[in-house]
CSV table of C-alpha atoms and ligand atoms in Angstrom, one decimal:
chain,number,residue,atom,x,y,z
U,1,UNK,CA,-52.0,-151.2,-129.7
U,2,UNK,CA,-55.5,-150.4,-131.1
U,3,UNK,CA,-57.9,-147.5,-130.7
U,4,UNK,CA,-61.5,-147.9,-129.5
U,5,UNK,CA,-64.4,-145.5,-129.3
U,6,UNK,CA,-64.8,-144.4,-125.7
U,7,UNK,CA,-67.7,-142.0,-126.2
U,8,UNK,CA,-69.8,-140.3,-128.8
U,9,UNK,CA,-71.7,-137.0,-129.1
U,10,UNK,CA,-73.6,-134.8,-131.5
U,11,UNK,CA,-75.1,-131.4,-131.9
U,12,UNK,CA,-77.8,-130.1,-134.2
U,13,UNK,CA,-78.7,-126.4,-134.3
U,14,UNK,CA,-82.1,-125.5,-133.0
U,15,UNK,CA,-83.7,-124.1,-136.1
U,16,UNK,CA,-85.5,-126.6,-138.2
U,17,UNK,CA,-86.5,-126.0,-141.8
U,18,UNK,CA,-89.1,-128.4,-143.1
U,19,UNK,CA,-89.6,-129.5,-146.7
U,20,UNK,CA,-92.8,-127.5,-146.8
U,21,UNK,CA,-91.0,-124.4,-145.6
U,22,UNK,CA,-88.5,-124.8,-148.5
U,23,UNK,CA,-91.4,-125.2,-150.9
U,24,UNK,CA,-92.4,-121.6,-150.1
U,25,UNK,CA,-89.0,-120.4,-151.4
U,26,UNK,CA,-88.3,-122.6,-154.4
U,27,UNK,CA,-90.4,-124.7,-156.8
U,28,UNK,CA,-90.4,-128.0,-154.9
U,29,UNK,CA,-92.6,-130.1,-152.7
U,30,UNK,CA,-92.4,-132.2,-149.6
U,31,UNK,CA,-93.5,-135.2,-151.7
U,32,UNK,CA,-90.7,-134.7,-154.2
U,33,UNK,CA,-88.0,-134.3,-151.6
U,34,UNK,CA,-89.1,-137.3,-149.6
U,35,UNK,CA,-89.5,-139.6,-152.6
U,36,UNK,CA,-86.1,-138.7,-154.1
U,37,UNK,CA,-84.0,-138.3,-151.0
U,38,UNK,CA,-85.8,-139.5,-147.9
U,39,UNK,CA,-85.2,-136.0,-146.3
U,40,UNK,CA,-88.0,-134.5,-144.2
U,41,UNK,CA,-86.2,-131.6,-142.5
U,42,UNK,CA,-82.8,-130.0,-141.9
U,43,UNK,CA,-81.2,-128.0,-139.1
U,44,UNK,CA,-79.7,-124.6,-139.9
U,45,UNK,CA,-77.1,-122.8,-137.8
U,46,UNK,CA,-78.1,-119.5,-136.2
U,47,UNK,CA,-76.2,-116.4,-137.3
U,48,UNK,CA,-73.9,-116.6,-134.3
U,49,UNK,CA,-73.2,-120.3,-134.7
U,50,UNK,CA,-70.2,-121.6,-136.7
U,51,UNK,CA,-68.6,-125.0,-137.5
U,52,UNK,CA,-66.4,-124.5,-134.5
U,53,UNK,CA,-69.3,-123.8,-132.1
U,54,UNK,CA,-71.2,-126.8,-133.4
U,55,UNK,CA,-68.1,-128.9,-133.0
U,56,UNK,CA,-67.5,-127.7,-129.5
U,57,UNK,CA,-71.0,-128.8,-128.4
U,58,UNK,CA,-70.7,-132.3,-130.0
U,59,UNK,CA,-67.2,-132.7,-128.5
U,60,UNK,CA,-68.5,-131.8,-125.0
U,61,UNK,CA,-71.2,-134.5,-125.3
U,62,UNK,CA,-68.6,-137.1,-126.5
U,63,UNK,CA,-66.2,-136.2,-123.7
U,64,UNK,CA,-68.9,-136.6,-121.1
U,65,UNK,CA,-69.9,-139.9,-122.5
U,66,UNK,CA,-66.2,-141.1,-122.5
U,67,UNK,CA,-65.7,-139.7,-119.0
U,68,UNK,CA,-62.7,-137.6,-120.0
U,69,UNK,CA,-61.8,-134.0,-119.2
U,70,UNK,CA,-60.2,-131.3,-121.4
U,71,UNK,CA,-56.8,-132.1,-119.7
U,72,UNK,CA,-57.0,-135.7,-121.0
U,73,UNK,CA,-57.3,-134.8,-124.7
U,74,UNK,CA,-53.9,-134.8,-126.5
U,75,UNK,CA,-55.1,-134.8,-130.2
U,76,UNK,CA,-57.9,-133.0,-132.0
U,77,UNK,CA,-58.8,-133.8,-135.6
U,78,UNK,CA,-61.8,-132.2,-137.3
U,79,UNK,CA,-63.1,-133.2,-140.7
U,80,UNK,CA,-64.9,-130.3,-142.3
U,81,UNK,CA,-65.4,-128.6,-145.6
U,82,UNK,CA,-66.9,-125.4,-144.1
U,83,UNK,CA,-64.2,-124.1,-141.7
U,84,UNK,CA,-64.9,-120.9,-139.8
U,85,UNK,CA,-61.7,-119.3,-141.0
U,86,UNK,CA,-58.9,-119.8,-143.4
U,87,UNK,CA,-56.8,-120.2,-140.3
U,88,UNK,CA,-56.6,-121.0,-137.4
U,89,UNK,CA,-58.1,-124.3,-138.2
U,90,UNK,CA,-61.3,-125.4,-136.6
U,91,UNK,CA,-59.5,-127.9,-134.3
U,92,UNK,CA,-57.5,-125.0,-132.7
U,93,UNK,CA,-60.8,-123.0,-132.2
U,94,UNK,CA,-62.3,-126.0,-130.5
U,95,UNK,CA,-59.2,-126.5,-128.4
U,96,UNK,CA,-59.4,-122.9,-127.1
U,97,UNK,CA,-63.2,-123.2,-126.4
U,98,UNK,CA,-62.8,-126.4,-124.4
U,99,UNK,CA,-59.6,-125.4,-122.6
U,100,UNK,CA,-57.7,-128.3,-124.0
U,101,UNK,CA,-54.0,-128.0,-123.2
U,102,UNK,CA,-51.3,-127.8,-126.0
U,103,UNK,CA,-51.5,-130.7,-128.3
U,104,UNK,CA,-51.7,-131.4,-132.1
U,105,UNK,CA,-54.9,-130.0,-133.5
U,106,UNK,CA,-55.7,-129.9,-137.2
U,107,UNK,CA,-58.6,-130.0,-139.7
U,108,UNK,CA,-58.7,-131.9,-142.9
U,109,UNK,CA,-61.0,-131.6,-145.9
U,110,UNK,CA,-62.4,-134.6,-147.6
U,111,UNK,CA,-65.9,-133.3,-148.0
U,112,UNK,CA,-68.5,-135.9,-146.9
U,113,UNK,CA,-65.8,-138.4,-146.1
U,114,UNK,CA,-64.1,-136.0,-143.7
U,115,UNK,CA,-65.0,-137.8,-140.5
U,116,UNK,CA,-63.8,-141.2,-141.8
U,117,UNK,CA,-60.5,-139.6,-142.9
U,118,UNK,CA,-60.2,-137.9,-139.5
U,119,UNK,CA,-61.0,-141.1,-137.7
U,120,UNK,CA,-58.3,-143.0,-139.7
U,121,UNK,CA,-55.6,-140.4,-138.9
U,122,UNK,CA,-56.5,-140.4,-135.2
U,123,UNK,CA,-56.6,-144.2,-135.1
U,124,UNK,CA,-53.1,-144.4,-136.6
U,125,UNK,CA,-51.8,-141.9,-134.1
U,126,UNK,CA,-53.2,-143.9,-131.2
U,127,UNK,CA,-52.1,-147.2,-132.6
U,128,UNK,CA,-48.5,-145.9,-132.9
U,129,UNK,CA,-48.5,-144.4,-129.4
U,130,UNK,CA,-48.4,-140.8,-130.7
U,131,UNK,CA,-51.7,-140.0,-128.9
U,132,UNK,CA,-53.5,-141.3,-125.9
U,133,UNK,CA,-56.9,-139.6,-126.1
U,134,UNK,CA,-58.1,-138.2,-129.4
U,135,UNK,CA,-61.1,-136.0,-130.1
U,136,UNK,CA,-62.3,-136.7,-133.6
U,137,UNK,CA,-65.0,-134.5,-135.0
U,138,UNK,CA,-67.0,-134.2,-138.2
U,139,UNK,CA,-68.8,-130.8,-138.5
U,140,UNK,CA,-70.4,-128.6,-141.1
U,141,UNK,CA,-72.3,-125.4,-141.7
U,142,UNK,CA,-73.2,-126.2,-145.3
U,143,UNK,CA,-76.1,-123.7,-145.1
U,144,UNK,CA,-73.5,-121.0,-145.6
U,145,UNK,CA,-72.5,-122.4,-149.0
U,146,UNK,CA,-75.9,-123.5,-150.3
U,147,UNK,CA,-77.6,-121.5,-152.9
U,148,UNK,CA,-81.1,-121.1,-151.4
U,149,UNK,CA,-82.5,-120.3,-154.8
U,150,UNK,CA,-81.3,-123.5,-156.4
U,151,UNK,CA,-83.9,-126.3,-155.8
U,152,UNK,CA,-81.6,-129.0,-157.1
U,153,UNK,CA,-79.2,-128.5,-154.2
U,154,UNK,CA,-80.8,-126.5,-151.4
U,155,UNK,CA,-83.2,-129.3,-150.5
U,156,UNK,CA,-80.4,-131.7,-149.8
U,157,UNK,CA,-78.1,-130.1,-147.2
U,158,UNK,CA,-78.0,-129.1,-143.5
U,159,UNK,CA,-75.8,-128.2,-140.6
U,160,UNK,CA,-74.6,-130.3,-137.6
U,161,UNK,CA,-71.7,-131.9,-135.8
U,162,UNK,CA,-70.7,-135.3,-134.5
U,163,UNK,CA,-67.8,-136.4,-132.4
U,164,UNK,CA,-66.1,-139.4,-130.8
U,165,UNK,CA,-63.3,-139.8,-128.2
U,166,UNK,CA,-60.8,-142.5,-129.2
U,167,UNK,CA,-58.6,-144.2,-126.6
U,168,UNK,CA,-56.0,-146.9,-126.7
U,169,UNK,CA,-57.0,-150.5,-126.2
U,170,UNK,CA,-55.4,-153.9,-126.2
U,171,UNK,CA,-58.1,-155.3,-128.5
U,172,UNK,CA,-59.8,-153.6,-131.5
U,173,UNK,CA,-61.5,-151.1,-131.6
U,174,UNK,CA,-61.0,-149.7,-135.0
U,175,UNK,CA,-60.1,-152.8,-137.1
U,176,UNK,CA,-59.3,-150.9,-140.3
U,177,UNK,CA,-60.1,-147.8,-142.4
U,178,UNK,CA,-60.1,-148.0,-146.2
U,179,UNK,CA,-59.7,-144.5,-147.8
U,180,UNK,CA,-59.9,-143.5,-151.4
U,181,UNK,CA,-60.2,-140.6,-153.8
U,182,UNK,CA,-60.4,-139.9,-157.5
U,183,UNK,CA,-59.9,-136.2,-158.5
U,184,UNK,CA,-61.1,-136.9,-162.1
U,185,UNK,CA,-64.6,-136.5,-160.7
U,186,UNK,CA,-64.1,-133.0,-159.3
U,187,UNK,CA,-66.6,-131.4,-161.8
U,188,UNK,CA,-69.5,-133.5,-160.6
U,189,UNK,CA,-69.7,-132.0,-157.1
U,190,UNK,CA,-67.8,-128.9,-156.1
U,191,UNK,CA,-67.8,-125.4,-154.7
U,192,UNK,CA,-66.3,-123.1,-157.4
U,193,UNK,CA,-64.2,-120.7,-155.4
U,194,UNK,CA,-62.1,-120.7,-152.2
U,195,UNK,CA,-59.1,-119.0,-150.8
U,196,UNK,CA,-56.6,-119.3,-153.6
U,197,UNK,CA,-59.0,-119.4,-156.5
U,198,UNK,CA,-61.0,-116.2,-156.0
U,199,UNK,CA,-64.3,-115.3,-157.7
U,200,UNK,CA,-64.1,-112.7,-160.5
U,201,UNK,CA,-65.7,-109.4,-159.4
U,202,UNK,CA,-68.9,-110.1,-161.3
U,203,UNK,CA,-69.4,-113.7,-160.1
U,204,UNK,CA,-72.9,-114.4,-158.8
U,205,UNK,CA,-72.3,-117.9,-157.7
U,206,UNK,CA,-69.5,-117.0,-155.1
U,207,UNK,CA,-69.0,-120.3,-153.3
U,208,UNK,CA,-72.2,-122.2,-153.8
U,209,UNK,CA,-72.4,-126.0,-154.1
U,210,UNK,CA,-72.6,-127.2,-157.7
U,211,UNK,CA,-73.7,-130.7,-158.4
U,212,UNK,CA,-74.7,-133.0,-161.2
U,213,UNK,CA,-76.9,-135.0,-158.9
U,214,UNK,CA,-77.8,-137.8,-161.2
U,215,UNK,CA,-74.2,-138.6,-162.1
U,216,UNK,CA,-73.1,-138.3,-158.4
U,217,UNK,CA,-75.8,-140.8,-157.5
U,218,UNK,CA,-74.5,-143.4,-160.0
U,219,UNK,CA,-70.9,-143.2,-159.0
U,220,UNK,CA,-71.7,-143.1,-155.3
U,221,UNK,CA,-73.7,-146.3,-155.5
U,222,UNK,CA,-71.0,-148.1,-157.5
U,223,UNK,CA,-68.1,-146.9,-155.4
U,224,UNK,CA,-69.8,-147.7,-152.1
U,225,UNK,CA,-70.6,-151.2,-153.3
U,226,UNK,CA,-67.0,-151.8,-154.2
U,227,UNK,CA,-65.8,-150.2,-150.9
U,228,UNK,CA,-67.9,-152.4,-148.6
U,229,UNK,CA,-66.9,-155.5,-150.5
U,230,UNK,CA,-63.2,-154.6,-150.3
U,231,UNK,CA,-63.6,-153.9,-146.5
U,232,UNK,CA,-65.2,-157.3,-145.9
U,233,UNK,CA,-62.6,-159.1,-148.1
U,234,UNK,CA,-59.7,-157.5,-146.2
U,235,UNK,CA,-60.9,-159.2,-143.1
U,236,UNK,CA,-62.2,-162.3,-144.8
U,237,UNK,CA,-65.6,-161.5,-143.2
U,238,UNK,CA,-68.9,-162.7,-144.4
U,239,UNK,CA,-71.6,-160.1,-144.9
U,240,UNK,CA,-73.6,-161.6,-142.1
U,241,UNK,CA,-70.9,-160.6,-139.6
U,242,UNK,CA,-71.9,-156.9,-139.8
U,243,UNK,CA,-74.2,-155.9,-137.0
U,244,UNK,CA,-74.8,-152.3,-138.1
U,245,UNK,CA,-74.2,-150.3,-141.2
U,246,UNK,CA,-73.6,-146.6,-140.4
U,247,UNK,CA,-73.6,-144.9,-143.8
U,248,UNK,CA,-73.1,-141.3,-144.8
U,249,UNK,CA,-76.5,-139.8,-144.7
U,250,UNK,CA,-76.9,-138.3,-148.2
U,251,UNK,CA,-79.9,-140.0,-149.7
U,252,UNK,CA,-82.0,-143.0,-148.6
U,253,UNK,CA,-81.9,-144.5,-152.0
U,254,UNK,CA,-78.0,-144.6,-152.0
U,255,UNK,CA,-78.1,-146.1,-148.5
U,256,UNK,CA,-80.6,-148.7,-149.6
U,257,UNK,CA,-78.4,-149.8,-152.5
U,258,UNK,CA,-75.4,-150.3,-150.1
U,259,UNK,CA,-77.6,-152.2,-147.7
U,260,UNK,CA,-78.8,-154.5,-150.5
U,261,UNK,CA,-75.2,-155.2,-151.5
U,262,UNK,CA,-74.5,-156.3,-147.9
U,263,UNK,CA,-77.8,-158.2,-147.8
U,264,UNK,CA,-78.6,-156.2,-144.6
U,265,UNK,CA,-82.2,-155.5,-143.8
U,266,UNK,CA,-82.9,-151.8,-143.3
U,267,UNK,CA,-83.5,-152.5,-139.6
U,268,UNK,CA,-79.7,-153.0,-139.4
U,269,UNK,CA,-79.0,-149.7,-141.0
U,270,UNK,CA,-78.8,-146.5,-139.0
U,271,UNK,CA,-80.9,-144.0,-140.9
U,272,UNK,CA,-81.0,-140.3,-139.8
U,273,UNK,CA,-81.1,-138.5,-143.1
U,274,UNK,CA,-84.8,-137.8,-142.7
U,275,UNK,CA,-84.0,-135.6,-139.6
U,276,UNK,CA,-81.2,-133.5,-140.9
U,277,UNK,CA,-80.5,-134.0,-144.6
U,278,UNK,CA,-76.9,-134.3,-145.9
U,279,UNK,CA,-74.6,-132.8,-143.2
U,280,UNK,CA,-71.4,-133.9,-145.1
U,281,UNK,CA,-68.6,-134.8,-142.6
U,282,UNK,CA,-71.0,-134.6,-139.6
U,283,UNK,CA,-73.4,-137.3,-140.8
U,284,UNK,CA,-71.6,-140.5,-139.9
U,285,UNK,CA,-70.6,-139.5,-136.3
U,286,UNK,CA,-74.1,-138.1,-135.7
U,287,UNK,CA,-75.7,-141.3,-136.9
U,288,UNK,CA,-73.4,-143.3,-134.8
U,289,UNK,CA,-74.2,-141.2,-131.7
U,290,UNK,CA,-77.9,-141.5,-132.4
U,291,UNK,CA,-77.8,-145.3,-132.3
U,292,UNK,CA,-75.4,-145.5,-129.4
U,293,UNK,CA,-77.6,-143.2,-127.3
U,294,UNK,CA,-80.9,-144.9,-128.2
U,295,UNK,CA,-79.4,-148.3,-127.2
U,296,UNK,CA,-79.4,-150.0,-130.6
U,297,UNK,CA,-75.6,-150.2,-130.9
U,298,UNK,CA,-74.2,-152.3,-128.0
U,299,UNK,CA,-70.6,-152.9,-126.9
U,300,UNK,CA,-68.9,-155.8,-128.8
U,301,UNK,CA,-71.0,-155.3,-132.0
U,302,UNK,CA,-69.4,-155.0,-135.4
U,303,UNK,CA,-70.0,-151.7,-137.1
U,304,UNK,CA,-69.3,-150.7,-140.8
U,305,UNK,CA,-69.1,-147.0,-141.3
U,306,UNK,CA,-68.9,-145.6,-144.8
U,307,UNK,CA,-69.0,-142.3,-146.7
U,308,UNK,CA,-68.7,-140.8,-150.1
U,309,UNK,CA,-68.4,-137.2,-151.2
U,310,UNK,CA,-66.9,-134.4,-153.3
U,311,UNK,CA,-63.5,-135.1,-154.8
U,312,UNK,CA,-64.7,-137.7,-155.2
U,313,UNK,CA,-63.5,-139.1,-151.8
U,314,UNK,CA,-64.7,-142.2,-150.1
U,315,UNK,CA,-63.9,-144.3,-147.0
U,316,UNK,CA,-65.0,-147.0,-144.7
U,317,UNK,CA,-64.2,-147.9,-141.1
U,318,UNK,CA,-64.7,-151.4,-139.6
U,319,UNK,CA,-65.2,-151.1,-135.9
U,320,UNK,CA,-65.7,-153.5,-133.0
U,321,UNK,CA,-67.7,-151.1,-130.8
R,1,LIG,N1,-88.0,-130.3,-156.5
R,1,LIG,C1,-88.8,-130.6,-157.5
R,1,LIG,N2,-88.2,-131.0,-158.7
R,1,LIG,C2,-86.9,-131.0,-158.8
R,1,LIG,C3,-86.1,-130.7,-157.7
R,1,LIG,C4,-86.7,-130.3,-156.5
R,1,LIG,N3,-86.0,-130.0,-155.4
R,1,LIG,N4,-84.8,-130.8,-158.0
R,1,LIG,C5,-84.7,-131.2,-159.3
R,1,LIG,N5,-86.0,-131.3,-159.7
R,1,LIG,C6,-86.5,-131.7,-161.1
R,1,LIG,C7,-85.4,-131.5,-162.1
R,1,LIG,O1,-85.4,-130.2,-162.6
R,1,LIG,C8,-85.9,-132.5,-163.2
R,1,LIG,O2,-86.9,-131.9,-163.9
R,1,LIG,P1,-87.0,-132.2,-165.5
R,1,LIG,O3,-87.3,-133.7,-165.6
R,1,LIG,O4,-88.2,-131.4,-165.9
R,1,LIG,O5,-85.8,-131.7,-166.1
R,1,LIG,C9,-86.4,-133.7,-162.4
R,1,LIG,O6,-86.7,-133.1,-161.1
R,1,LIG,C10,-85.5,-134.9,-162.2
R,1,LIG,O7,-84.2,-134.4,-161.9
R,1,LIG,P2,-83.0,-135.4,-161.6
R,1,LIG,O8,-81.8,-134.6,-161.3
R,1,LIG,O9,-82.9,-136.4,-162.7
R,1,LIG,O10,-83.6,-136.1,-160.3
R,1,LIG,P3,-83.0,-137.4,-159.6
R,1,LIG,O11,-84.0,-138.4,-159.5
R,1,LIG,O12,-81.6,-137.7,-160.0
R,1,LIG,O13,-82.9,-136.8,-158.1
R,1,LIG,C11,-81.2,-136.0,-156.6
R,1,LIG,C12,-82.1,-135.7,-157.8
R,1,LIG,C13,-80.3,-134.8,-156.4
R,1,LIG,C14,-82.2,-136.1,-155.4
R,1,LIG,C15,-80.5,-137.3,-156.9
R,1,LIG,O14,-79.8,-137.2,-158.1
R,1,LIG,C16,-79.4,-137.5,-155.8
R,1,LIG,O15,-79.7,-137.7,-154.7
R,1,LIG,N6,-78.1,-137.5,-156.2
R,1,LIG,C17,-77.1,-137.7,-155.3
R,1,LIG,C18,-76.8,-136.4,-154.6
R,1,LIG,C19,-75.9,-136.6,-153.4
R,1,LIG,O16,-76.2,-137.4,-152.6
R,1,LIG,N7,-74.9,-135.7,-153.3
R,1,LIG,C20,-74.0,-135.7,-152.2
R,1,LIG,C21,-73.1,-136.9,-152.3
R,1,LIG,S1,-72.2,-136.8,-150.9
């Protein structure tokens, strides 16, 4: 038994913040942000929106595309690093909002790799017969943990959600997922406080994103190059077999480096970072949905999804769409 993607969806909050608008708040410029990252704008959740509400919208779109109802779903997995609450987890909140009957529902945190990790878990549950119709979501409200006075990070991140419905199939589908992590890099990209590690009373950096951008960049490029090579080798595939690269949308320059390693022209790379910045776990399913809906990705094509993020964590998914 394999799993295959039956439908995709995404949701971006209405409010758009352009680079020029950010330049009125911190010492930066549209030119600098575009040149270093490729980002042109980002979407920011409204006060009454949360990771669960964004997830719910993306999930509805994916369920419509797959032609499934709430009653069909029997597994919900959400990759997120910005959950609404300590508990219940975001998947339970989505379950309630969509009226999905009792089923396993859990969130997992793997930062920007969250969706690939979630996809891998759901794929295994479908492949082993433990689930028959899985809702897999990557969603974030990173705007809530961005320090809007720190120009080195606030220009990079945004909010959004992407989702897929996975169903069983006799032929792949999801061919493989390769996951990895190395906690020795935790100091290069992190948020300093959480539930168990509380900020001291005088802390002024409560839960903001901290990043050594330059060093993250170098490890990301190297790790992703190794990851895509490993993924192809595992299937004895030539680079030319890949129809579409659907990378984590962190930075155009990181994406270009991976495409170069694969000898893929940029026309074969789904690039959406310009429209929403780095949305962490939401970026890969949103990019996938974008290219499915605009007709670039066709049934039967071979897709390589990859992501890298805080932890560090990384992961790839090779998918026959
Ligand atoms: N606007 C203008 N100048 C800025 C700036 C901004 N928003 N942010 C930083 N700078 C300045 C720095 O202060 C520095 O100035 P200095 O030379 O006077 O000290 C200069 O630009 C260069 O900074 P540096 O950090 O070396 O730039 P960079 O080329 O590495 O680009 C990033 C910075 C963050 C864009 C880049 O490192 C990056 O994309 N890293 C990966 C981040 C990432 O993707 N993280 C998520 C992974 S999932």
